[in-house]
JSON list of C-alpha atoms in Angstrom, two decimals:
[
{"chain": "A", "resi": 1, "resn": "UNK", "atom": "CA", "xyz": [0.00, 0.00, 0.00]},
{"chain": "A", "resi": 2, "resn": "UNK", "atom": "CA", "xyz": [1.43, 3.39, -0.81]},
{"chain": "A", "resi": 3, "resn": "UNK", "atom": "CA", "xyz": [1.99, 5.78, 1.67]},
{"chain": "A", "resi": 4, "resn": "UNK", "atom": "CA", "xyz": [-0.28, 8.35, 0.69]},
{"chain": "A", "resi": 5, "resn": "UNK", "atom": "CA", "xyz": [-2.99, 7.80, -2.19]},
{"chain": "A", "resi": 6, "resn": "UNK", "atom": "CA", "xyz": [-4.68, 10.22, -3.98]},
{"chain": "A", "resi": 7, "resn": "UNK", "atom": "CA", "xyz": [-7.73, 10.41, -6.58]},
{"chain": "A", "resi": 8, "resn": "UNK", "atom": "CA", "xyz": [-6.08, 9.38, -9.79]},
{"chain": "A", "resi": 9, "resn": "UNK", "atom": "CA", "xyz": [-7.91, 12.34, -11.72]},
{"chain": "A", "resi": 10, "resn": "UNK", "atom": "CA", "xyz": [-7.81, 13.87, -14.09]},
{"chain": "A", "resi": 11, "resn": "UNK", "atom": "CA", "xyz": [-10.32, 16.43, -13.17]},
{"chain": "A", "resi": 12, "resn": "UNK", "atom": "CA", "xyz": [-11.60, 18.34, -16.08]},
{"chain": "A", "resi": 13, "resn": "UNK", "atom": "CA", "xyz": [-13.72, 20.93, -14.68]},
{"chain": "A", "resi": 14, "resn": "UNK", "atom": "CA", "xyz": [-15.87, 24.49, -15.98]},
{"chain": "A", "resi": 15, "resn": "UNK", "atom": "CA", "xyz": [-15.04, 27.81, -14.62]},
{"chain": "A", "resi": 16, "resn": "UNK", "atom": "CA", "xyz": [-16.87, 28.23, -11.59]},
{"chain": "A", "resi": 17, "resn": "UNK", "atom": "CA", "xyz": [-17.39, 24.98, -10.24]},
{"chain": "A", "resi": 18, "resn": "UNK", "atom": "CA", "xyz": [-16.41, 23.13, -7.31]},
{"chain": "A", "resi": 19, "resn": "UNK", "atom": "CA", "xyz": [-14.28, 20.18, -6.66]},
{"chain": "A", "resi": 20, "resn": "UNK", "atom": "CA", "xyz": [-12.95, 17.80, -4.41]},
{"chain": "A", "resi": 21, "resn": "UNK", "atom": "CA", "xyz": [-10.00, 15.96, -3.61]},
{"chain": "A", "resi": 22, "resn": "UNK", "atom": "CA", "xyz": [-9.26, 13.54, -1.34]},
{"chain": "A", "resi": 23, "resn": "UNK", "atom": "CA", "xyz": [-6.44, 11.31, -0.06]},
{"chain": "A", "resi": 24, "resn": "UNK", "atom": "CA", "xyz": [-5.64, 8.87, 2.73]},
{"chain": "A", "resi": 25, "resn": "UNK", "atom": "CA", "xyz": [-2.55, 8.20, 4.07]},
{"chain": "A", "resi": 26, "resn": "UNK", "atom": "CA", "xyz": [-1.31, 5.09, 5.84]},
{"chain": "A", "resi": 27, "resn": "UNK", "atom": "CA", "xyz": [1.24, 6.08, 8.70]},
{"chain": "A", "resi": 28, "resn": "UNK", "atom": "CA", "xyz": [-0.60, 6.48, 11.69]},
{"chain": "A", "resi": 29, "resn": "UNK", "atom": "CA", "xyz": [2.70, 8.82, 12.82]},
{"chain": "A", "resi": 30, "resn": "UNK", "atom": "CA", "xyz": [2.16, 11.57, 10.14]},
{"chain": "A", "resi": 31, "resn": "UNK", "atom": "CA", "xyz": [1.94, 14.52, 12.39]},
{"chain": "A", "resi": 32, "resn": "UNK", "atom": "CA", "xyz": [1.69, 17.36, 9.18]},
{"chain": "A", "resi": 33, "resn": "UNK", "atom": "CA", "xyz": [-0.37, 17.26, 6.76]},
{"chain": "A", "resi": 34, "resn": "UNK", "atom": "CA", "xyz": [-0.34, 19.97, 3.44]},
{"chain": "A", "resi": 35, "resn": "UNK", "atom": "CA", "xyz": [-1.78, 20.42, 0.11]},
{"chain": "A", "resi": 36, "resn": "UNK", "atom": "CA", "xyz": [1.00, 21.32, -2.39]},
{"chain": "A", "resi": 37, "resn": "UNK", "atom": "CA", "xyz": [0.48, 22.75, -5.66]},
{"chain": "A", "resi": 38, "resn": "UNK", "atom": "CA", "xyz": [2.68, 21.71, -8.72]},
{"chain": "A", "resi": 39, "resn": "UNK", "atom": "CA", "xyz": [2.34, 23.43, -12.34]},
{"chain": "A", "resi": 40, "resn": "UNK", "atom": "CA", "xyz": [3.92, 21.36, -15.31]},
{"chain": "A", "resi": 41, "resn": "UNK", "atom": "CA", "xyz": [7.75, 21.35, -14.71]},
{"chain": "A", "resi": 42, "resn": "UNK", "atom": "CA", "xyz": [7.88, 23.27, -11.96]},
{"chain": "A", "resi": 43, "resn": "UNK", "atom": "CA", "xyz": [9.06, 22.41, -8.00]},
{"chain": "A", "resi": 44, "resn": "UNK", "atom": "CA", "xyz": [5.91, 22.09, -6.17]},
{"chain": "A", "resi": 45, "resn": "UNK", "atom": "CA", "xyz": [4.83, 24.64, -4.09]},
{"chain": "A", "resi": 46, "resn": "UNK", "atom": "CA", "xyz": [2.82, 25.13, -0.73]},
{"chain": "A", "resi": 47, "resn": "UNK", "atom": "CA", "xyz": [-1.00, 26.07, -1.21]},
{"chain": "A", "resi": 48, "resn": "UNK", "atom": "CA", "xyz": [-1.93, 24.89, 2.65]},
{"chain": "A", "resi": 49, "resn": "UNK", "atom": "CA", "xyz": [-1.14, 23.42, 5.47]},
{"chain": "A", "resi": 50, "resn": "UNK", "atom": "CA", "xyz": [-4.41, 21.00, 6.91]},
{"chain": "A", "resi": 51, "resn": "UNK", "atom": "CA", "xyz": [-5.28, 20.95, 10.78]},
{"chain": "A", "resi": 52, "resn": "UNK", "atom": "CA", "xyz": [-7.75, 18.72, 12.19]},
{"chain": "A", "resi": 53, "resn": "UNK", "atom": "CA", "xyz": [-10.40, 21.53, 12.92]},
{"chain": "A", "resi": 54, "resn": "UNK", "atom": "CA", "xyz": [-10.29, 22.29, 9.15]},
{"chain": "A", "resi": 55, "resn": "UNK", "atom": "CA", "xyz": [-9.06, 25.46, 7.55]},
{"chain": "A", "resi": 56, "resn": "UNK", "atom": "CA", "xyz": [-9.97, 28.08, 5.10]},
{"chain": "A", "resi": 57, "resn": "UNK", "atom": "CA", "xyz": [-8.15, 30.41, 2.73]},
{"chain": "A", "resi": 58, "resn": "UNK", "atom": "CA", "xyz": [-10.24, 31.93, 0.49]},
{"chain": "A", "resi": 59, "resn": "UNK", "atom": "CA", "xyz": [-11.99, 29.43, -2.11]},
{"chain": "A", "resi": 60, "resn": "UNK", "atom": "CA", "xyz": [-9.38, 27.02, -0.81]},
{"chain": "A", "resi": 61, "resn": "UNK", "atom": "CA", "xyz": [-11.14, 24.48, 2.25]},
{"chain": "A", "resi": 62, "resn": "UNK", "atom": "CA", "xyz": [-8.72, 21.71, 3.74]},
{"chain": "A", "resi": 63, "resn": "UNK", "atom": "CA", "xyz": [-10.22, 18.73, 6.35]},
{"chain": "A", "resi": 64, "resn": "UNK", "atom": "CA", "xyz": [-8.20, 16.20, 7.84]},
{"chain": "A", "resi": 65, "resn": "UNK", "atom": "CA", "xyz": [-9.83, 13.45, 9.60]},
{"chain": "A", "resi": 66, "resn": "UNK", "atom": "CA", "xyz": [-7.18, 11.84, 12.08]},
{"chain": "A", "resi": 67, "resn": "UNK", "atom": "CA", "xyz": [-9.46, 8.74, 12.90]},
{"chain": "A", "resi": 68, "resn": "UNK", "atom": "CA", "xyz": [-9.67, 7.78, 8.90]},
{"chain": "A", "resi": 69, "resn": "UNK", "atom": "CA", "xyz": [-6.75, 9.15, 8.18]},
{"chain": "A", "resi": 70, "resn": "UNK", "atom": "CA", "xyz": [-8.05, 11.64, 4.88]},
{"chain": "A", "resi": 71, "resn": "UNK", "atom": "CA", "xyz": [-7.30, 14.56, 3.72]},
{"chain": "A", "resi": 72, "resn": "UNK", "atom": "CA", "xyz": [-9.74, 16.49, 1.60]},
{"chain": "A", "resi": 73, "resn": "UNK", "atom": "CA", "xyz": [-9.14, 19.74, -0.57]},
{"chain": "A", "resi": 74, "resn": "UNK", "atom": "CA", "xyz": [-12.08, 21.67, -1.79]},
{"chain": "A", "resi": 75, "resn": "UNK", "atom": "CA", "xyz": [-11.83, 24.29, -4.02]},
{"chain": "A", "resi": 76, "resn": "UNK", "atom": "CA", "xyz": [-14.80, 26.76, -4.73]},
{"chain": "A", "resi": 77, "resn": "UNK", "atom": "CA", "xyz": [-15.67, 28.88, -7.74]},
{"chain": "A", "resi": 78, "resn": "UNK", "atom": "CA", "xyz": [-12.84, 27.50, -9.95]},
{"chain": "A", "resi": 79, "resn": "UNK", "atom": "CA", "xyz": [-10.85, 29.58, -11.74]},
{"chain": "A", "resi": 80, "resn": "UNK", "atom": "CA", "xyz": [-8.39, 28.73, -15.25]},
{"chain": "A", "resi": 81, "resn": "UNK", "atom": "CA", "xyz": [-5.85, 29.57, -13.05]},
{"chain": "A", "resi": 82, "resn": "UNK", "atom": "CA", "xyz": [-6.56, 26.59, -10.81]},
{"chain": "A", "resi": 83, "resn": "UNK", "atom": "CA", "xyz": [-5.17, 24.30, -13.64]},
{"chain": "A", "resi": 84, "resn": "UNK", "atom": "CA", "xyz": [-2.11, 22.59, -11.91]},
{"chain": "A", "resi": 85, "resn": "UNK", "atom": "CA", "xyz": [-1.26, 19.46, -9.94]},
{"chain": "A", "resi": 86, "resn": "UNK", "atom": "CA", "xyz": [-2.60, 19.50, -6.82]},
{"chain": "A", "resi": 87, "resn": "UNK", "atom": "CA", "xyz": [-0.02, 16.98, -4.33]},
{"chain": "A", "resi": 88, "resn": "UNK", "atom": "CA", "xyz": [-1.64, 15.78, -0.82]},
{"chain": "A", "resi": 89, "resn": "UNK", "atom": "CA", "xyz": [1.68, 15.69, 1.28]},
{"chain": "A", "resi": 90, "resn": "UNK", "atom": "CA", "xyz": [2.57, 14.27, 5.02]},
{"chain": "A", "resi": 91, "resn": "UNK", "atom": "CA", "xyz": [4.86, 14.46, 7.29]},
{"chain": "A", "resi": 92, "resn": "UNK", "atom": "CA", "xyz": [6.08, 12.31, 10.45]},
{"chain": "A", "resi": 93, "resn": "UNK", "atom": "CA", "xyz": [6.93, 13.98, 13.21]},
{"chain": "A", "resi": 94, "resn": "UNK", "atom": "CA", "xyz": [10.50, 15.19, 13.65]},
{"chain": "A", "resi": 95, "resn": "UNK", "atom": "CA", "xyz": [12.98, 16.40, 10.87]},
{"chain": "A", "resi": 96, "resn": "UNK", "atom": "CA", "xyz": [11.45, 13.86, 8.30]},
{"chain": "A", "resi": 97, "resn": "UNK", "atom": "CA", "xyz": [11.17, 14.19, 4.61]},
{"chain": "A", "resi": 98, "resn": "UNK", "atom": "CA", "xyz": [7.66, 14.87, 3.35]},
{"chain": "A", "resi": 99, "resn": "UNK", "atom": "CA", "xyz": [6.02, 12.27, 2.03]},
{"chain": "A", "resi": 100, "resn": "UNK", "atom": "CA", "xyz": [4.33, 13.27, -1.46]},
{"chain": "A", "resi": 101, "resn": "UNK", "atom": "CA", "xyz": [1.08, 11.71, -2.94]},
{"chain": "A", "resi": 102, "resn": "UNK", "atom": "CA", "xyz": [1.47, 10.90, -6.89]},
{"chain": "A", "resi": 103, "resn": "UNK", "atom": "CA", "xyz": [-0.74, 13.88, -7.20]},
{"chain": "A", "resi": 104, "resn": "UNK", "atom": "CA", "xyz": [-4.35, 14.83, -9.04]},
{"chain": "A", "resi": 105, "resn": "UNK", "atom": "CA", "xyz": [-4.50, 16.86, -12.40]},
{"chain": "A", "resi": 106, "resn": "UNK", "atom": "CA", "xyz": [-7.22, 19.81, -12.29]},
{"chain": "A", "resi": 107, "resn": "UNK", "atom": "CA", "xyz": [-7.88, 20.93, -15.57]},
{"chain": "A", "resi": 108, "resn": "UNK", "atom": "CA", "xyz": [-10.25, 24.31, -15.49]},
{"chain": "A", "resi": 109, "resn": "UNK", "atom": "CA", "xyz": [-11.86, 25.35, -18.48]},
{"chain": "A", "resi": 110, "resn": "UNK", "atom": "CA", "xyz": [-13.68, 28.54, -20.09]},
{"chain": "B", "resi": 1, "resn": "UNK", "atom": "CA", "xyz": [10.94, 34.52, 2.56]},
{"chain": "B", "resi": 2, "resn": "UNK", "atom": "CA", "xyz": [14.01, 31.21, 2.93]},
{"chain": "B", "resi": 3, "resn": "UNK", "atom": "CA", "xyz": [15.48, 30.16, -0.79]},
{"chain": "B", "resi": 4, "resn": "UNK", "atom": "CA", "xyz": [17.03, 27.53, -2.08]},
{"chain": "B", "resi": 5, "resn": "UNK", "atom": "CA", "xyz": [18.83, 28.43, -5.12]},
{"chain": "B", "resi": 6, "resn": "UNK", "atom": "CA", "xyz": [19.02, 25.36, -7.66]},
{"chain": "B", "resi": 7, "resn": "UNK", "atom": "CA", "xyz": [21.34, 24.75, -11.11]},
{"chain": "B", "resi": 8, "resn": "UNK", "atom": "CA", "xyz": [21.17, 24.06, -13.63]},
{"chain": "B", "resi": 9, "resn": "UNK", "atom": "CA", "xyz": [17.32, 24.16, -14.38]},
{"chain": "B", "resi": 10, "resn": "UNK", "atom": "CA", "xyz": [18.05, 22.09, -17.09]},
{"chain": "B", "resi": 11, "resn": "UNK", "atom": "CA", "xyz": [20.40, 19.64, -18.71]},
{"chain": "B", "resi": 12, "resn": "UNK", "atom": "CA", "xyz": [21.21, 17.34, -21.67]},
{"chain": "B", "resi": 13, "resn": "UNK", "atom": "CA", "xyz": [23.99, 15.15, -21.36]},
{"chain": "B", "resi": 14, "resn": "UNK", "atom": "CA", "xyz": [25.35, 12.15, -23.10]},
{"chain": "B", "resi": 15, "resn": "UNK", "atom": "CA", "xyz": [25.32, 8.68, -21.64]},
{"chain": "B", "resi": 16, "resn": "UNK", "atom": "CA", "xyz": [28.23, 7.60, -19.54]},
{"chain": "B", "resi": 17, "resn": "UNK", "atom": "CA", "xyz": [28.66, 11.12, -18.44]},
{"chain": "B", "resi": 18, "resn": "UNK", "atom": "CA", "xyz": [28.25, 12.89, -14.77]},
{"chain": "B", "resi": 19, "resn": "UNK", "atom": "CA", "xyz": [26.36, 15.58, -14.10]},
{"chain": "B", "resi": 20, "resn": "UNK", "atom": "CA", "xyz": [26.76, 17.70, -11.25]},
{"chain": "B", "resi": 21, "resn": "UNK", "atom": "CA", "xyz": [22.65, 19.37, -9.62]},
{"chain": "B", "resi": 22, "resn": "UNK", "atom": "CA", "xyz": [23.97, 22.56, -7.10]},
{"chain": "B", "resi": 23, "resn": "UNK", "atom": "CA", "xyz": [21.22, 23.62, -3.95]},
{"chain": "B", "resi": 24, "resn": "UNK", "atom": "CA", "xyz": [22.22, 26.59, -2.36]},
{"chain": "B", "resi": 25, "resn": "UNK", "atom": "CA", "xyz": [20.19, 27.95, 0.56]},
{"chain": "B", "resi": 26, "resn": "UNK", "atom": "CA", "xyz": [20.29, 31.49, 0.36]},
{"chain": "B", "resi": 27, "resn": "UNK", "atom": "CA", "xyz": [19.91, 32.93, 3.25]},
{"chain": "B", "resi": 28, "resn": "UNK", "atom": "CA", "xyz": [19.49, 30.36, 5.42]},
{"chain": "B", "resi": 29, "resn": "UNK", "atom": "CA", "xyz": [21.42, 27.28, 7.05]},
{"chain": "B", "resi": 30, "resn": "UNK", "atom": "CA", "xyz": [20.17, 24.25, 5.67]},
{"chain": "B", "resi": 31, "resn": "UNK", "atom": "CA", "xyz": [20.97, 21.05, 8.62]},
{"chain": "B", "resi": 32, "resn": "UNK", "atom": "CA", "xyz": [18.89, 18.77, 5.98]},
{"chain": "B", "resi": 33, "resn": "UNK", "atom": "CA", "xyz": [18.62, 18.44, 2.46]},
{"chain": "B", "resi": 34, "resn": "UNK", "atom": "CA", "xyz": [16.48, 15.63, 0.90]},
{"chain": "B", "resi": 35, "resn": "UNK", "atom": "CA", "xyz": [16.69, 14.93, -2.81]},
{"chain": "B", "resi": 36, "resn": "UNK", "atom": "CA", "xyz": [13.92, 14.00, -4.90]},
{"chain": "B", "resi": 37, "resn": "UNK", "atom": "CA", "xyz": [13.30, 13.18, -7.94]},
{"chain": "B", "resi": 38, "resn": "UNK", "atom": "CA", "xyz": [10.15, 12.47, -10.34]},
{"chain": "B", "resi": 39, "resn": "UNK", "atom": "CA", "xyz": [9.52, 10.78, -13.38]},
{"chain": "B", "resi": 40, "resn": "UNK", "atom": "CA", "xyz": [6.91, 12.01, -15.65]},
{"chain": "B", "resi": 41, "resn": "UNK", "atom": "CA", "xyz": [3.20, 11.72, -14.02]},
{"chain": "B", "resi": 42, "resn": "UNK", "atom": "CA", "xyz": [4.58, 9.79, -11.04]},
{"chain": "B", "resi": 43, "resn": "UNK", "atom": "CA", "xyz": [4.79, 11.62, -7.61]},
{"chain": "B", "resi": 44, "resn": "UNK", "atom": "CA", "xyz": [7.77, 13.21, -6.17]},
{"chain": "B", "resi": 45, "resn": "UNK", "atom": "CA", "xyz": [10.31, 10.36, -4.60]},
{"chain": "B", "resi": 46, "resn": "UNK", "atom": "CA", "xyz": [12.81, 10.38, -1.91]},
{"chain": "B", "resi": 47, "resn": "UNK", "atom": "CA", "xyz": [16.17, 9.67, -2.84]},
{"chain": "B", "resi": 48, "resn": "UNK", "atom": "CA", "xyz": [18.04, 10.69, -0.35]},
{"chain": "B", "resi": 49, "resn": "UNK", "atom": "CA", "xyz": [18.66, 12.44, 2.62]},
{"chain": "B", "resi": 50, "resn": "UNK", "atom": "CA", "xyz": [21.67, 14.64, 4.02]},
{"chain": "B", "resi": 51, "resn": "UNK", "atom": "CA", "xyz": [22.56, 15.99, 6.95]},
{"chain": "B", "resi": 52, "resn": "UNK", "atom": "CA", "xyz": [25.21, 19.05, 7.15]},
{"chain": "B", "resi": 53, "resn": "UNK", "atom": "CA", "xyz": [29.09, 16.63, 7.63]},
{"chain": "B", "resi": 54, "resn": "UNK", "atom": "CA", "xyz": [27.39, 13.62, 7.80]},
{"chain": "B", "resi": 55, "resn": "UNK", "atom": "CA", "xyz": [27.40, 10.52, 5.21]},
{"chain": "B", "resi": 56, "resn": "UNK", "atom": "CA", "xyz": [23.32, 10.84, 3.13]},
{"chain": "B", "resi": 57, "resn": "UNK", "atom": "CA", "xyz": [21.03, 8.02, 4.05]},
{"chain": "B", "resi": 58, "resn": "UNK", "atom": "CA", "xyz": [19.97, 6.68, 0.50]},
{"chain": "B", "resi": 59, "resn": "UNK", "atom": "CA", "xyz": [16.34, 5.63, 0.25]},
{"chain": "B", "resi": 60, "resn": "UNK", "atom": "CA", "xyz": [15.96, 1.49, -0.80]},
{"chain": "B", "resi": 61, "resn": "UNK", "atom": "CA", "xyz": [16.59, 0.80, -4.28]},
{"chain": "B", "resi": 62, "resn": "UNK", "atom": "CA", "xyz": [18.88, 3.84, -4.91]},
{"chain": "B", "resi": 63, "resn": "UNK", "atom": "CA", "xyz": [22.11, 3.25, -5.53]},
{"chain": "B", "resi": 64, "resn": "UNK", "atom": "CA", "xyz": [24.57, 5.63, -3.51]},
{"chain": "B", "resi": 65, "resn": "UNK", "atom": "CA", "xyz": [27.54, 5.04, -5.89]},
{"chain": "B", "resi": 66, "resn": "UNK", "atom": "CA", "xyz": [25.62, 6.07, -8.81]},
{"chain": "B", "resi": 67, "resn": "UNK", "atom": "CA", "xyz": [23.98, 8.95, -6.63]},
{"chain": "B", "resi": 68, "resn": "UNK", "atom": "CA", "xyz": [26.52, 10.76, -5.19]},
{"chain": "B", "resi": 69, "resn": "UNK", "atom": "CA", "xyz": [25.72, 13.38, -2.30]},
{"chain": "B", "resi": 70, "resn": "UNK", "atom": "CA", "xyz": [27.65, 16.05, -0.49]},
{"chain": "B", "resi": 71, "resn": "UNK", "atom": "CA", "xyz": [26.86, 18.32, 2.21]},
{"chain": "B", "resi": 72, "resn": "UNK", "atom": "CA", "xyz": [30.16, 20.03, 3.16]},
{"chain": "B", "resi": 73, "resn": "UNK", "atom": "CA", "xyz": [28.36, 23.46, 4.14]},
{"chain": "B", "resi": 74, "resn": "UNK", "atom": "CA", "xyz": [25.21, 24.64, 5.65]},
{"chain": "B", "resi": 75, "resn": "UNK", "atom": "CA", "xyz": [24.71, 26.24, 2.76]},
{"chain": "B", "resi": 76, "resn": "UNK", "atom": "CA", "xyz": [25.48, 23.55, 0.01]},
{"chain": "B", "resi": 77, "resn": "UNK", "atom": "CA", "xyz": [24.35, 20.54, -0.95]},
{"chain": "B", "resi": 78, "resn": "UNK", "atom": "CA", "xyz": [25.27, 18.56, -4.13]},
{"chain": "B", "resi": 79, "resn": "UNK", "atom": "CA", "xyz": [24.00, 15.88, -6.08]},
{"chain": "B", "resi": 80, "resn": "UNK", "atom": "CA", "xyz": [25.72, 13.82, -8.68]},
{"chain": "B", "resi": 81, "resn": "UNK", "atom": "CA", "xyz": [24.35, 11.54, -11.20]},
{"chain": "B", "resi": 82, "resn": "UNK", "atom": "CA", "xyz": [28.02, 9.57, -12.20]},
{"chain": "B", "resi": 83, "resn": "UNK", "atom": "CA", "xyz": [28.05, 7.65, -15.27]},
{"chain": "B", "resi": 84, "resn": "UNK", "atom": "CA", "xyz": [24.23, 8.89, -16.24]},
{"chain": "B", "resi": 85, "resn": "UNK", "atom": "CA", "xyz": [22.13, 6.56, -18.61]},
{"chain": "B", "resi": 86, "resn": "UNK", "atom": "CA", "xyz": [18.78, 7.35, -20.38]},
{"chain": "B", "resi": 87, "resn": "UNK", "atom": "CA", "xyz": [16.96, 5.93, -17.81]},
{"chain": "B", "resi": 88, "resn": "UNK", "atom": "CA", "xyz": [18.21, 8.27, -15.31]},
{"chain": "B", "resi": 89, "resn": "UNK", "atom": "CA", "xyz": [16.26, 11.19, -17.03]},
{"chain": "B", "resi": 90, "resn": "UNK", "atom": "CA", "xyz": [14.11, 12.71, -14.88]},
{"chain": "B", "resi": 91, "resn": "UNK", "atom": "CA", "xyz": [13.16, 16.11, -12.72]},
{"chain": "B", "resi": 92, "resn": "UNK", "atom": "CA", "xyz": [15.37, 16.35, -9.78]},
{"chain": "B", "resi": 93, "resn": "UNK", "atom": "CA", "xyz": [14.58, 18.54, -6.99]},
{"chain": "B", "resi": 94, "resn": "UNK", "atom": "CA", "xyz": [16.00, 19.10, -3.92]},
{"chain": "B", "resi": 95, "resn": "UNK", "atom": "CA", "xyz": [14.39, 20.32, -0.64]},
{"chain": "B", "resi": 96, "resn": "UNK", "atom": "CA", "xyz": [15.96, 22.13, 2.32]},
{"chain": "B", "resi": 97, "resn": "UNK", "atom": "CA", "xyz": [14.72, 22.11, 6.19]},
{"chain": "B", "resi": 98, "resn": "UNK", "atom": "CA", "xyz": [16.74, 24.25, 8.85]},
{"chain": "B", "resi": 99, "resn": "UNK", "atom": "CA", "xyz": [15.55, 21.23, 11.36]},
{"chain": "B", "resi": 100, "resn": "UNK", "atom": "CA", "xyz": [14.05, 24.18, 13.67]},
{"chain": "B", "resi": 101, "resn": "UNK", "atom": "CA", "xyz": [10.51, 24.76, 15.27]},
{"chain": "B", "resi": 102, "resn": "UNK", "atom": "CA", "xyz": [8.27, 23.86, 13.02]},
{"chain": "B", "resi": 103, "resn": "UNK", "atom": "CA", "xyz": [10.46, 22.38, 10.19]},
{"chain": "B", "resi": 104, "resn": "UNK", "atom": "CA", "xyz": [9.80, 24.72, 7.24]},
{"chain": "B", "resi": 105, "resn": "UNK", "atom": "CA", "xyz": [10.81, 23.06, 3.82]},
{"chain": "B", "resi": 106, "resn": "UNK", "atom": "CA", "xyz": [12.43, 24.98, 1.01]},
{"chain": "B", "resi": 107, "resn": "UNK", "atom": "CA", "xyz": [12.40, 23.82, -2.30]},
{"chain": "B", "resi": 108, "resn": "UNK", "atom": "CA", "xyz": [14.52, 24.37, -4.87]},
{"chain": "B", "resi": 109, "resn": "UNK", "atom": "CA", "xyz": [13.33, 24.67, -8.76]},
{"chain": "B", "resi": 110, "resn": "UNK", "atom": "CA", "xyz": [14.15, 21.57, -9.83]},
{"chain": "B", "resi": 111, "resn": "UNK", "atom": "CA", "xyz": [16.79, 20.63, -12.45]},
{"chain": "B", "resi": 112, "resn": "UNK", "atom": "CA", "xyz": [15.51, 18.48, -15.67]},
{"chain": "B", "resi": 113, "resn": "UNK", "atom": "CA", "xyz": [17.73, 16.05, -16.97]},
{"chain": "B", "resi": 114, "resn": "UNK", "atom": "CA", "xyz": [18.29, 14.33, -20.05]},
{"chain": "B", "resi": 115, "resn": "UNK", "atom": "CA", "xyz": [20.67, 11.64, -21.04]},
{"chain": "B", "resi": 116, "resn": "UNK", "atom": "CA", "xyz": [20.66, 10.84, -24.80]}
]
């Protein structure tokens, strides 16, 4: 079982709409938990960090559910500049490398 | 904001040949640096991971001849891909942690190989 699984997408999408991703993750240890955005040949970077009480920025939602261990993104009133990779990541406690889901495509179009 | 400077962003080399992928952090002092790399519409994978003086810890199934790592400095870390073959194309990134409160990761911009 891989460490953290994601939806296998690709997510093709209209302006406007809302989607969902999810991901589990299979070390009961992961202490950190973040959504990372990736654009095509390009380092990924951070979009959010996820807490257990849930957090908001902007259109951008983020749930973690400790007990199931899943992670959900949700992102509101999509916009073409949405279109990237979006990476569910974890992290064990301690100075750990991040573990990195294989990632879900969201295309947005006009 | 912390910056990890990496080069080249890109590189074609033959096969047989090394190539030499530079992280700097800028402006901060790096204790870790883990390598990654990822091969097209697969997710990122550790390689390795170095610690400022110390010998890297090499993830299973990577082979620490072939992937050579130094981290002389707090500021430096260097990976090199000896005696590259086609099948060692692929986006290499590397990612920096300063191993303080909270563990902030810096990555740098990733260098794109290929071996022809």
């Amino acid at each position: 079982r891989k460490e953290v699984e994601q939806d296998p997408g690709p997510f093709n999408v209209p302006e406007g709409a809302t989607v969902a991703f999810n991901c589990t993750y299979s070390n009961s240890a992961s202490q950190s938990f973040f959504w990372y955005r990736q654009d095509c040949r390009k380092e990924p970077k951070l979009l959010m960090s996820v807490y257990s009480s849930g957090n908001e920025d902007g259109r951008f939602t983020a749930q973690l559910n400790r007990a199931s261990q899943y992670i959900s993104l949700l992102i509101r009133d999509s916009k073409l500049s949405d279109s990237a990779t979006y990476l569910c990541v974890v992290n064990a406690p301690g100075n750990t490398p991040l573990v990195f889901g294989k990632g879900t495509r969201l295309s947005v179009i006009a | 904001g912390a910056v990890v400077s990496q080069h080249p962003s890109r590189v074609i080399c033959k096969s047989g040949t090394s190539v030499k992928i530079e992280c700097r952090s800028l402006d901060f002092q790096a204790t870790t640096m883990f390598w990654y790399r990822q091969f097209p519409k697969q997710s990122l994978m550790l390689m390795a991971t170095s610690n400022e003086g110390s010998k890297a810890t090499y993830e299973q199934g990577v082979e620490k001849d072939k992937f050579l790592i130094n981290h002389a400095s707090l500021t430096l870390s260097t990976l090199t891909v000896t005696s590259a073959h086609p099948e060692d194309s692929s986006f290499y990134i590397c990612s920096a942690s300063t191993g303080g409160a909270g563990y902030g990761y810096t990555f740098g911009s990733g260098t794109r190989l290929t071996v022809v």
